[in-house]
PDB file of C-alpha atoms in Angstrom:
ATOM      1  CA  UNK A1313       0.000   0.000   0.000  1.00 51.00           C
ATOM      2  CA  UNK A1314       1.473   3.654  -1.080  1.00 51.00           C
ATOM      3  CA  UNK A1315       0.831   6.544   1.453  1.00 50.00           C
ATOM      4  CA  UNK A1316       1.357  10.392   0.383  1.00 50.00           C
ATOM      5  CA  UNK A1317       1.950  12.182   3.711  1.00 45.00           C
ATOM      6  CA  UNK A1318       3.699  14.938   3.423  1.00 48.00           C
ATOM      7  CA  UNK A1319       2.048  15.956  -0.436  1.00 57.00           C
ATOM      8  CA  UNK A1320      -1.157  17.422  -0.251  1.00 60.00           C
ATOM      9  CA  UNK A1321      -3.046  16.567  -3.465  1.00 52.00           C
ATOM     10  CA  UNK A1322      -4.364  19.736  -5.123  1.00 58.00           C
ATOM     11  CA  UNK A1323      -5.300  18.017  -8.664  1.00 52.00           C
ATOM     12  CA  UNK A1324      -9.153  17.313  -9.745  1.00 48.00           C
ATOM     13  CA  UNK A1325     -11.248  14.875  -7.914  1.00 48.00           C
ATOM     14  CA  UNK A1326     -12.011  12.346 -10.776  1.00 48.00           C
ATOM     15  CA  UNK A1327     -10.719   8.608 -11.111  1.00 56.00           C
ATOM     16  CA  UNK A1328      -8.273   9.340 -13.925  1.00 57.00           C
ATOM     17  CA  UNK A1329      -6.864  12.449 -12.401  1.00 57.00           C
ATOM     18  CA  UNK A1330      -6.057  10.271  -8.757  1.00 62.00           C
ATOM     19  CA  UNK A1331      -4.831   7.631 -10.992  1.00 64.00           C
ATOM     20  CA  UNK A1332      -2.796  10.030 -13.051  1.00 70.00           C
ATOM     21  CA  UNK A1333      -1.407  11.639  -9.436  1.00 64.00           C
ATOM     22  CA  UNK A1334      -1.045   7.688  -7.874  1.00 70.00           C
ATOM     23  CA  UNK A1335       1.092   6.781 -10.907  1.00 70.00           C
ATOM     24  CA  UNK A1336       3.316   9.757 -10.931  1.00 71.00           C
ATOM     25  CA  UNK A1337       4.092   9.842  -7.247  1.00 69.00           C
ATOM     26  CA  UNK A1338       4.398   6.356  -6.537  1.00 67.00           C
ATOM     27  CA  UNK A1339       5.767   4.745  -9.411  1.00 71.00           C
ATOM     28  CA  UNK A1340       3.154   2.388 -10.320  1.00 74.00           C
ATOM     29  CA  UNK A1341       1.067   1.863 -13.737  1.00 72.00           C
ATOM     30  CA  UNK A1342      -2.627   1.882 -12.466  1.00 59.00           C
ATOM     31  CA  UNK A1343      -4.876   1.750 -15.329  1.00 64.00           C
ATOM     32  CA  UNK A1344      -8.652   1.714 -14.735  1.00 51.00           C
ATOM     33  CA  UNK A1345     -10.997  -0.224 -16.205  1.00 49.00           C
ATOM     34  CA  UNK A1346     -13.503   0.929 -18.819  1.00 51.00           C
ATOM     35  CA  UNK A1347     -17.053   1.141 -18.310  1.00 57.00           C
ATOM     36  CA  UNK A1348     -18.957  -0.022 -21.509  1.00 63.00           C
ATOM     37  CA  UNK A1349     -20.522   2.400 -23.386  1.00 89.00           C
ATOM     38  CA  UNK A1350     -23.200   2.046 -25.706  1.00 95.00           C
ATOM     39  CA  UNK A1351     -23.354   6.052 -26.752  1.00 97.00           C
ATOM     40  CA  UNK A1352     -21.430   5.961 -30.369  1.00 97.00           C
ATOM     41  CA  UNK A1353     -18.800   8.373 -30.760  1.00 96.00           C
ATOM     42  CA  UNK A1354     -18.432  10.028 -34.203  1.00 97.00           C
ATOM     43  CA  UNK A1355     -15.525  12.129 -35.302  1.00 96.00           C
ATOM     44  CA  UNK A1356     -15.139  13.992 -38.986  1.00 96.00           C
ATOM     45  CA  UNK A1357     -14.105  10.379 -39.806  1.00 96.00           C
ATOM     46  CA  UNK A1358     -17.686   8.411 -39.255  1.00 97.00           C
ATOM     47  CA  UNK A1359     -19.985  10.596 -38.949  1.00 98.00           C
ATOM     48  CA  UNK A1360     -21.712  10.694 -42.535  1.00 97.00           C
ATOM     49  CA  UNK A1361     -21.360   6.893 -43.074  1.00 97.00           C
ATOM     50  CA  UNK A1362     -23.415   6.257 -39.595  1.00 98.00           C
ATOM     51  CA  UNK A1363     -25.726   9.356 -39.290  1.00 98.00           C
ATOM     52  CA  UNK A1364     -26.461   9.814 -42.523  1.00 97.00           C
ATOM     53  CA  UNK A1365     -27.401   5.897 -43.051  1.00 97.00           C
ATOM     54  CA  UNK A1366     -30.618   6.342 -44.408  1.00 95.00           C
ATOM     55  CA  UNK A1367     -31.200   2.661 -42.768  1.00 93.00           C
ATOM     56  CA  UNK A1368     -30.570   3.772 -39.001  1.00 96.00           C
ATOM     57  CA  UNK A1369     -31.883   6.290 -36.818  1.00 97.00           C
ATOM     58  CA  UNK A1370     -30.084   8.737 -35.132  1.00 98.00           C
ATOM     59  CA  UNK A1371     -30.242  10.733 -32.445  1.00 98.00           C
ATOM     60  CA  UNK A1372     -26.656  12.720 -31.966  1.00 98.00           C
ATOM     61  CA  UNK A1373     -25.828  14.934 -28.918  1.00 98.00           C
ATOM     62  CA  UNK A1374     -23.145  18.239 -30.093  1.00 98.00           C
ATOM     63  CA  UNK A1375     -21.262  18.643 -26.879  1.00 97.00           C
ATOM     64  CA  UNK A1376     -18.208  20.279 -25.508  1.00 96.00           C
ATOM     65  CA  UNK A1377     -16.414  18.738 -22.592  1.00 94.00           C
ATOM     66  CA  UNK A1378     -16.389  21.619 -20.305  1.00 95.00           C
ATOM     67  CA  UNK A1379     -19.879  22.297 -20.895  1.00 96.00           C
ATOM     68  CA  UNK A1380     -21.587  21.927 -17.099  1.00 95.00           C
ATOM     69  CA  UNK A1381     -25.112  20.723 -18.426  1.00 96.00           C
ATOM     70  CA  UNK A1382     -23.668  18.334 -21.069  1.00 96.00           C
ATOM     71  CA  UNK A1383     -21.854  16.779 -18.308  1.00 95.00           C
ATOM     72  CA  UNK A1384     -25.058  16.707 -16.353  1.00 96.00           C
ATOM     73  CA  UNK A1385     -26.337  14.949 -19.640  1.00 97.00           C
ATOM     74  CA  UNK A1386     -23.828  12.249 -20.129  1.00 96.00           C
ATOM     75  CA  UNK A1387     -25.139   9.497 -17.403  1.00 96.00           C
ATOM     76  CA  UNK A1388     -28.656   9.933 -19.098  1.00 97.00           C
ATOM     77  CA  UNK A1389     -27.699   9.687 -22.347  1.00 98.00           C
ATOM     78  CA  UNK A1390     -25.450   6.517 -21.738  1.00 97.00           C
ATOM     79  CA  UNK A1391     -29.270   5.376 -19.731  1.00 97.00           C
ATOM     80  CA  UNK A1392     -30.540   6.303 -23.438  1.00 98.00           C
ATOM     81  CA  UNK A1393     -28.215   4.214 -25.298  1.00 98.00           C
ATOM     82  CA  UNK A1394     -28.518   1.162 -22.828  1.00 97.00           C
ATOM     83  CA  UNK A1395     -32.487   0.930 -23.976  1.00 97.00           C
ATOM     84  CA  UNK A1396     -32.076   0.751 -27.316  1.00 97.00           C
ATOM     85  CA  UNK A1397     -28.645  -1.397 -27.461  1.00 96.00           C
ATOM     86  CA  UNK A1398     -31.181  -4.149 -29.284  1.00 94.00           C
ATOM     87  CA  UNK A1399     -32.319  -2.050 -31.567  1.00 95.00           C
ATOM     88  CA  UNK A1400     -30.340  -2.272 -34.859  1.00 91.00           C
ATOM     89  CA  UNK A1401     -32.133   0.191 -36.853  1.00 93.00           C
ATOM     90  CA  UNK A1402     -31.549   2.891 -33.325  1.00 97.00           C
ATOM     91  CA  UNK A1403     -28.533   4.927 -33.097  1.00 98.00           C
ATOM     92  CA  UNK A1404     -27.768   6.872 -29.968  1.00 98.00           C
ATOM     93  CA  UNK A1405     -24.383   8.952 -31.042  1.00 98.00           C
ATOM     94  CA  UNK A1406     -22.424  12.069 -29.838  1.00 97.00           C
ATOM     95  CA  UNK A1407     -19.876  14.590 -31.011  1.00 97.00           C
ATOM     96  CA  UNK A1408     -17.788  16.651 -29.563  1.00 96.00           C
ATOM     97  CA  UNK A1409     -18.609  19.988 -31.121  1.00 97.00           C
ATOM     98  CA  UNK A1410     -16.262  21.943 -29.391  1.00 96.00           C
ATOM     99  CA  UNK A1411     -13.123  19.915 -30.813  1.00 96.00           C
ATOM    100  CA  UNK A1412     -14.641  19.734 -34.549  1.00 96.00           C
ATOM    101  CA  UNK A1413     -16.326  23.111 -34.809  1.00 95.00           C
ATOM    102  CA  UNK A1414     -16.688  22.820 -38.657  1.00 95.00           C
ATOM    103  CA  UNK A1415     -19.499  19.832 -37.817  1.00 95.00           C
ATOM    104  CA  UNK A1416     -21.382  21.280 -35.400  1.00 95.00           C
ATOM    105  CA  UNK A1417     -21.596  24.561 -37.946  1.00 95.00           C
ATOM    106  CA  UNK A1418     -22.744  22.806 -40.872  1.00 95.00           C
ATOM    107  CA  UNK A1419     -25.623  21.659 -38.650  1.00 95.00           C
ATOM    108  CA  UNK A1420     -26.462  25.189 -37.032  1.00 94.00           C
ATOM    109  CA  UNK A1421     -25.041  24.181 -33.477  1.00 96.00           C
ATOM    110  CA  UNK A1422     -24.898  27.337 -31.698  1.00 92.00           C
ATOM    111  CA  UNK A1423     -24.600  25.831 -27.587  1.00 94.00           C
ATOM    112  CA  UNK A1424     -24.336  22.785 -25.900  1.00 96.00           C
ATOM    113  CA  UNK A1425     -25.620  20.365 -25.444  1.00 97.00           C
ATOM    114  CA  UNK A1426     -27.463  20.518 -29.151  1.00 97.00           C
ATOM    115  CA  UNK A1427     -29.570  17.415 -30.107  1.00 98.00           C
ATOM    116  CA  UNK A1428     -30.350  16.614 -33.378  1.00 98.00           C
ATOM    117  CA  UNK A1429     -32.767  13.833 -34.801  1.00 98.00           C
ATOM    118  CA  UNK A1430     -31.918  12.429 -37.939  1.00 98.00           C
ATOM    119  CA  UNK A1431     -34.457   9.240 -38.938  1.00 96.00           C
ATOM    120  CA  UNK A1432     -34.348   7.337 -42.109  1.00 94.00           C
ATOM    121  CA  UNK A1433     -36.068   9.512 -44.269  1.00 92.00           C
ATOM    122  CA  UNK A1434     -34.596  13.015 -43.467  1.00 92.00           C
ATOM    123  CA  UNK A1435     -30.955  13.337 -42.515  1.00 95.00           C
ATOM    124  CA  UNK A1436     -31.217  17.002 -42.868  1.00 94.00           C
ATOM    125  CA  UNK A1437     -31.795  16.408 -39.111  1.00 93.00           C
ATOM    126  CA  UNK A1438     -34.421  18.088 -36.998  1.00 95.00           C
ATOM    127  CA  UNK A1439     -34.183  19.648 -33.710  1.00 96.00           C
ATOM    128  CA  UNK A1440     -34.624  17.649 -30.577  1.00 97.00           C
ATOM    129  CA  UNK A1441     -36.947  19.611 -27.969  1.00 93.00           C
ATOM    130  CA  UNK A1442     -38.428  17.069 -26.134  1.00 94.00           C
ATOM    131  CA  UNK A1443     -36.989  16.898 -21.904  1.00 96.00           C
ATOM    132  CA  UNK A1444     -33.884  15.510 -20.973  1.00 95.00           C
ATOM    133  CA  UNK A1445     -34.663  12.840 -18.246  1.00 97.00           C
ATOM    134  CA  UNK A1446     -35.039   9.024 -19.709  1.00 98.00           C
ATOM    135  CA  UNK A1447     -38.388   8.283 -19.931  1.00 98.00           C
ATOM    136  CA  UNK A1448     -38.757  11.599 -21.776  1.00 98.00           C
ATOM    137  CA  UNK A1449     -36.075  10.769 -24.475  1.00 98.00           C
ATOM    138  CA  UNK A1450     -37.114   6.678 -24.393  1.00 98.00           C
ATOM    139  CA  UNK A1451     -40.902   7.862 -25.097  1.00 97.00           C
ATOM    140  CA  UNK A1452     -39.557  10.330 -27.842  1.00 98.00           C
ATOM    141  CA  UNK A1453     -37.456   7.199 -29.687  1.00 98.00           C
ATOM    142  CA  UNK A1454     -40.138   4.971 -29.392  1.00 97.00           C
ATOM    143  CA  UNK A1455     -42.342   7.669 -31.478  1.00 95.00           C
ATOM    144  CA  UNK A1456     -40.538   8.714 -33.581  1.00 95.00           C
ATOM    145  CA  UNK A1457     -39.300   5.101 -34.547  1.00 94.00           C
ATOM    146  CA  UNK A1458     -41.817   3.071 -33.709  1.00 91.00           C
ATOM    147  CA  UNK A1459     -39.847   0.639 -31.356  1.00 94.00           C
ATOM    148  CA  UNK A1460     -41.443  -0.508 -28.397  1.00 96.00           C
ATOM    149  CA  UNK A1461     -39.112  -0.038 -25.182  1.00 97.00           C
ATOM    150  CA  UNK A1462     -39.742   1.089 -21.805  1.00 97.00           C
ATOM    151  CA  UNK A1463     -36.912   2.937 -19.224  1.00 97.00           C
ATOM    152  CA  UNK A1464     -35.117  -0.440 -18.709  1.00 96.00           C
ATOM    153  CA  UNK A1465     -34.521  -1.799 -22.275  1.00 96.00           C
ATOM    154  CA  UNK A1466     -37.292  -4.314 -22.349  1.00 95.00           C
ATOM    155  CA  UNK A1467     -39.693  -4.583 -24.862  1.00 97.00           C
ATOM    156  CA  UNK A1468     -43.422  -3.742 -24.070  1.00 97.00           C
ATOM    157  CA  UNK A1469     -46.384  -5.450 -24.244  1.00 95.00           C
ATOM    158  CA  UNK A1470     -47.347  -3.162 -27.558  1.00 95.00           C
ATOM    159  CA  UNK A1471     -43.942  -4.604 -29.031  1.00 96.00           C
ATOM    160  CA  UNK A1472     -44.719  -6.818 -32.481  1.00 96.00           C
ATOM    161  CA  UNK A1473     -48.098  -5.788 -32.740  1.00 96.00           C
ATOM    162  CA  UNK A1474     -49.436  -5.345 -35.857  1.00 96.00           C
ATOM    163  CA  UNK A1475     -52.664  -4.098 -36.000  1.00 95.00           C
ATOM    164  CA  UNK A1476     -53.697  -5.608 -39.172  1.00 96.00           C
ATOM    165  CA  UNK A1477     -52.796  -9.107 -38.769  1.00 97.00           C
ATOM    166  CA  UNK A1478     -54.510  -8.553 -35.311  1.00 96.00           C
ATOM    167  CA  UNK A1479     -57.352  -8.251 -36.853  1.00 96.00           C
ATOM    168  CA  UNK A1480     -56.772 -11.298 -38.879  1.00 97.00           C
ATOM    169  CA  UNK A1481     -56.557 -12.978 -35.846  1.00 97.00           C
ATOM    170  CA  UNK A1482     -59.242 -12.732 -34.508  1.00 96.00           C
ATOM    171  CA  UNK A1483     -61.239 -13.948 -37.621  1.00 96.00           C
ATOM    172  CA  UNK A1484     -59.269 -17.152 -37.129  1.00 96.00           C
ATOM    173  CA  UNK A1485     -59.927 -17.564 -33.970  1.00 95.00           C
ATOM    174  CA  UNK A1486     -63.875 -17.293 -34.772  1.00 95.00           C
ATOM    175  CA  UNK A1487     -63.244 -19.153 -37.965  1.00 95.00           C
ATOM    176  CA  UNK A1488     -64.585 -22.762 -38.764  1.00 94.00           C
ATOM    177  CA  UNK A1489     -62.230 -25.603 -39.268  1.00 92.00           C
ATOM    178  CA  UNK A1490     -62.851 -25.282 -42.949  1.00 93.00           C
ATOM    179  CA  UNK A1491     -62.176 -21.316 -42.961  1.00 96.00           C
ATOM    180  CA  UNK A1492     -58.893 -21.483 -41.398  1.00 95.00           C
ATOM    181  CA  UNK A1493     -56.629 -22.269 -44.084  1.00 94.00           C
ATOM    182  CA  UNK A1494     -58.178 -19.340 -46.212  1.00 97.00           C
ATOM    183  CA  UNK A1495     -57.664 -17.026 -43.181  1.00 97.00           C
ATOM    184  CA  UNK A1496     -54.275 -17.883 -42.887  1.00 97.00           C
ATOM    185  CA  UNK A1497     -53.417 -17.294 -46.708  1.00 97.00           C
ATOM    186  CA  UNK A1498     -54.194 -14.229 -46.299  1.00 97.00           C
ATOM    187  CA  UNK A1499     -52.529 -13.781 -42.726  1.00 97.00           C
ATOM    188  CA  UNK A1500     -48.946 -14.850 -44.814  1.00 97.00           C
ATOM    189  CA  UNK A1501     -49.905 -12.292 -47.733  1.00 97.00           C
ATOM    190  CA  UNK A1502     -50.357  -9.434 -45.235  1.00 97.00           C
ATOM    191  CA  UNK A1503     -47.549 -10.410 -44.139  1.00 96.00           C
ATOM    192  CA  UNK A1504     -45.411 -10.080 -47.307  1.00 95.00           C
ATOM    193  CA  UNK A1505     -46.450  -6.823 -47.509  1.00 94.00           C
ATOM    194  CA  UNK A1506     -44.796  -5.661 -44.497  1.00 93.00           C
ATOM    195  CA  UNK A1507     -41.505  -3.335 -44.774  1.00 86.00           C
ATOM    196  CA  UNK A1508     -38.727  -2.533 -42.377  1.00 80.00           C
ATOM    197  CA  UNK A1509     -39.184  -3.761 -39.050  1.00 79.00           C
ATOM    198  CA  UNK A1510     -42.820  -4.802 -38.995  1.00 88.00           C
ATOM    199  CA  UNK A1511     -41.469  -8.140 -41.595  1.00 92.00           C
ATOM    200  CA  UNK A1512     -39.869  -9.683 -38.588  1.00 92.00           C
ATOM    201  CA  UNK A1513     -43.275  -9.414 -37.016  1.00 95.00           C
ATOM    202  CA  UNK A1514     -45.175 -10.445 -39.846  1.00 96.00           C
ATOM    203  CA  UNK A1515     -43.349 -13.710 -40.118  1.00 96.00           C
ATOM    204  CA  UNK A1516     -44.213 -14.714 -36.612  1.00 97.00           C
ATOM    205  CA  UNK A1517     -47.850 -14.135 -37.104  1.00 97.00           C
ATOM    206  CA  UNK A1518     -48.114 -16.652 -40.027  1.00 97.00           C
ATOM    207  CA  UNK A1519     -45.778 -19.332 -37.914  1.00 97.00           C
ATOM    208  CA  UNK A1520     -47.748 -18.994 -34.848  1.00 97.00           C
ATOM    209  CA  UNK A1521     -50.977 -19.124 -37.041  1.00 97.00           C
ATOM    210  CA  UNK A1522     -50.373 -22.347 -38.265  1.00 97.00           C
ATOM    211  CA  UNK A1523     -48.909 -23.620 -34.928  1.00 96.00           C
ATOM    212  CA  UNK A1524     -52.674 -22.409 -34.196  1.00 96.00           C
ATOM    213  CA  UNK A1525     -54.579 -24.091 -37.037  1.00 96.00           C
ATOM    214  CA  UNK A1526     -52.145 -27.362 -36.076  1.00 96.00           C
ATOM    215  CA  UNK A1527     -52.020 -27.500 -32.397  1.00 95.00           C
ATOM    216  CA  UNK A1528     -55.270 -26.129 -31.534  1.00 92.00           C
ATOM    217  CA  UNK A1529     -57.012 -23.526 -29.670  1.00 85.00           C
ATOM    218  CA  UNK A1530     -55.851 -24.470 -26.839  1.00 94.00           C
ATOM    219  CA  UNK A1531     -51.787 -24.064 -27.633  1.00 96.00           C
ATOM    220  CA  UNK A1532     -52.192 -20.439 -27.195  1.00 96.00           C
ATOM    221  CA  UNK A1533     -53.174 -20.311 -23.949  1.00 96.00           C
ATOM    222  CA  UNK A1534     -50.251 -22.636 -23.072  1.00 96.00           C
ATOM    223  CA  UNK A1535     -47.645 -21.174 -24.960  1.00 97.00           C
ATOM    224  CA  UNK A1536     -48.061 -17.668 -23.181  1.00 97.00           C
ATOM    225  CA  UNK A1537     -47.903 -19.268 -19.937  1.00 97.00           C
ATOM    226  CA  UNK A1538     -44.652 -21.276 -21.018  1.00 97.00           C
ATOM    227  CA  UNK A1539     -43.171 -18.151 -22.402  1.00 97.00           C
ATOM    228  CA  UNK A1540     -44.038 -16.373 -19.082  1.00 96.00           C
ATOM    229  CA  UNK A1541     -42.249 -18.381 -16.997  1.00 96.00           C
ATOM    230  CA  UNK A1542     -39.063 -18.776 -19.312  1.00 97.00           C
ATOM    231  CA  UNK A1543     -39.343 -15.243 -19.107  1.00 95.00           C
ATOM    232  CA  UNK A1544     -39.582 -15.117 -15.469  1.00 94.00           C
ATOM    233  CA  UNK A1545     -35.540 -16.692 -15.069  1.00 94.00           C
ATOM    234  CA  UNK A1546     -32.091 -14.860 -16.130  1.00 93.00           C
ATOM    235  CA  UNK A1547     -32.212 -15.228 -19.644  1.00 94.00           C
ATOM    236  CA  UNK A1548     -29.874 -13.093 -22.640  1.00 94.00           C
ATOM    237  CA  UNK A1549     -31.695  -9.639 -23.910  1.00 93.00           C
ATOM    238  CA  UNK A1550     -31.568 -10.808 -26.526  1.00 94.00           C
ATOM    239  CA  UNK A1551     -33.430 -14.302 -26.235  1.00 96.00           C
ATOM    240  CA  UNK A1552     -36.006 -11.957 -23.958  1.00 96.00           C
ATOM    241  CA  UNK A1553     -36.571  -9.925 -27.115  1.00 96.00           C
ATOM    242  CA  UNK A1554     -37.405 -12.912 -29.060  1.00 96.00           C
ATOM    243  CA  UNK A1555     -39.372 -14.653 -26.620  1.00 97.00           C
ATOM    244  CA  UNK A1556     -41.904 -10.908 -25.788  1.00 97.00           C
ATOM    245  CA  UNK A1557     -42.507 -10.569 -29.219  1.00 97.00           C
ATOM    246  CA  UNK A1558     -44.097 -14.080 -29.527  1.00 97.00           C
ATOM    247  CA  UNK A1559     -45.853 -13.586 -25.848  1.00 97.00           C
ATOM    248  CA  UNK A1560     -47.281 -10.439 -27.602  1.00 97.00           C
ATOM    249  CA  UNK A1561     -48.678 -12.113 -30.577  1.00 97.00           C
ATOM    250  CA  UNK A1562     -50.384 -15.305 -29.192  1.00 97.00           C
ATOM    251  CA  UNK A1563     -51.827 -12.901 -26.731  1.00 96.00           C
ATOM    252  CA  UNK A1564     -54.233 -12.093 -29.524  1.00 95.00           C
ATOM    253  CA  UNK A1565     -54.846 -15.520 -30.029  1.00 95.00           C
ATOM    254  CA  UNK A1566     -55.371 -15.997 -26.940  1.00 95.00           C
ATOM    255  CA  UNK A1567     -58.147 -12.687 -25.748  1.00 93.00           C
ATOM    256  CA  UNK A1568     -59.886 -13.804 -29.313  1.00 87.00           C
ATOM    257  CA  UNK A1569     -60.725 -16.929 -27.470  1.00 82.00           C
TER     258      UNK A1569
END
């Protein structure tokens, strides 16, 4: 164990400064460990080929570092990130504005923090106004984007949901033996006509409509119970994602009943 006692440390009271003052005065190599972060960082170098990916949306933060409030920021923008990690098509990003001036002009950035919305279909970019605590930016995302994600990264119960092949649904449900098959023709064509997103969705309606037609009415019931309790242990996010989506969908099968 090192012990300064006769230097009196004047230097800033951060991890990397004590480390920095540790090292110096006592000869070692301390080197902390880094937290994950899930906030992209673009430079000059990235920043068109990610933000202007007319496949992602992005929300980008123009910050300096000795700005007070975007240091006040950073913790709930990291919070911002962490929700939407599963989300491919969701970019959370931030540049430092101060350091590459020439960026944060070309996109009118006149303090800090500035936050900028660019989504799929206008990377012109559009202001942010919206609050800055998390459930204010995670309900602005899910908007905007149409994801599905409440303040802790999980998927809601709205999350999959297609409102057409709901209604679908429920005419199999109510459908005769002989009617089924028709209904779920057109279930897999409604389907097909899905874009984006929504055709990961659409193919799990037609499977679990023919697990339906196959199984029987009861499999439903039984499946969401299953999935509840699978749910219920310590699981990957991502096997969580997968399994809430199909919990969301035979729920209609199931309150058609």
């Amino acid at each position: 164990m090192i012990v300064f006692l006769f230097n009196r440390y004047e230097g800033a009271r951060n991890a990397e400064a004590l480390a920095e003052y540790v090292n110096k005065e006592g000869g070692t190599n301390v080197k902390l460990a880094a937290a994950p972060q899930n906030v992209v960082v673009l430079t000059p170098d990235n920043f068109d080929e990610i933000v202007l990916d007319q496949n992602k949306d992005v929300l980008v933060e123009f910050y300096a570092p000795w700005c007070g409030h975007c240091k006040s920021l950073a913790p709930v923008y990291e919070k911002v990130a962490t929700v939407f990690k599963q989300e491919e098509g969701v970019v959370i990003a931030n540049l430092d504005a101060d350091a590459h001036k020439s960026l944060g002009e070309k996109y009118g950035v006149s303090g800090f923090p500035t936050l900028k919305f660019f989504p799929k279909d206008n990377k012109a970019g559009q202001d942010y106004e919206g609050g800055r605590d998390l459930d204010e930016f995670v309900g602005f995302i899910n908007e905007k984007v149409g994801t599905s994600r409440d303040s802790q990264g999980q998927l809601t119960s709205k999350a999959g949901i297609v409102e057409s092949l709901d209604a679908l649904v429920k005419e199999l449900v109510a459908a005769s033996e002989e009617e089924k098959k028709t209904i779920l023709s057109r279930i897999e064509a409604e389907a097909s006509n899905l874009k984006g997103s929504t055709t990961r969705y659409g193919k799990l309606y037609s499977k679990l409509a023919k697990s339906y037609i196959e199984k029987g009415s009861g499999y439903a019931t039984k499946e969401v119970e299953r999935l509840g309790r699978v749910l219920g242990k310590s699981i990957s996010p991502v096997k969580a994602d997968e399994l809430t989506l199909k919990r969301n969908i035979l729920s209609t099968f199931v309150a058609s009943s």
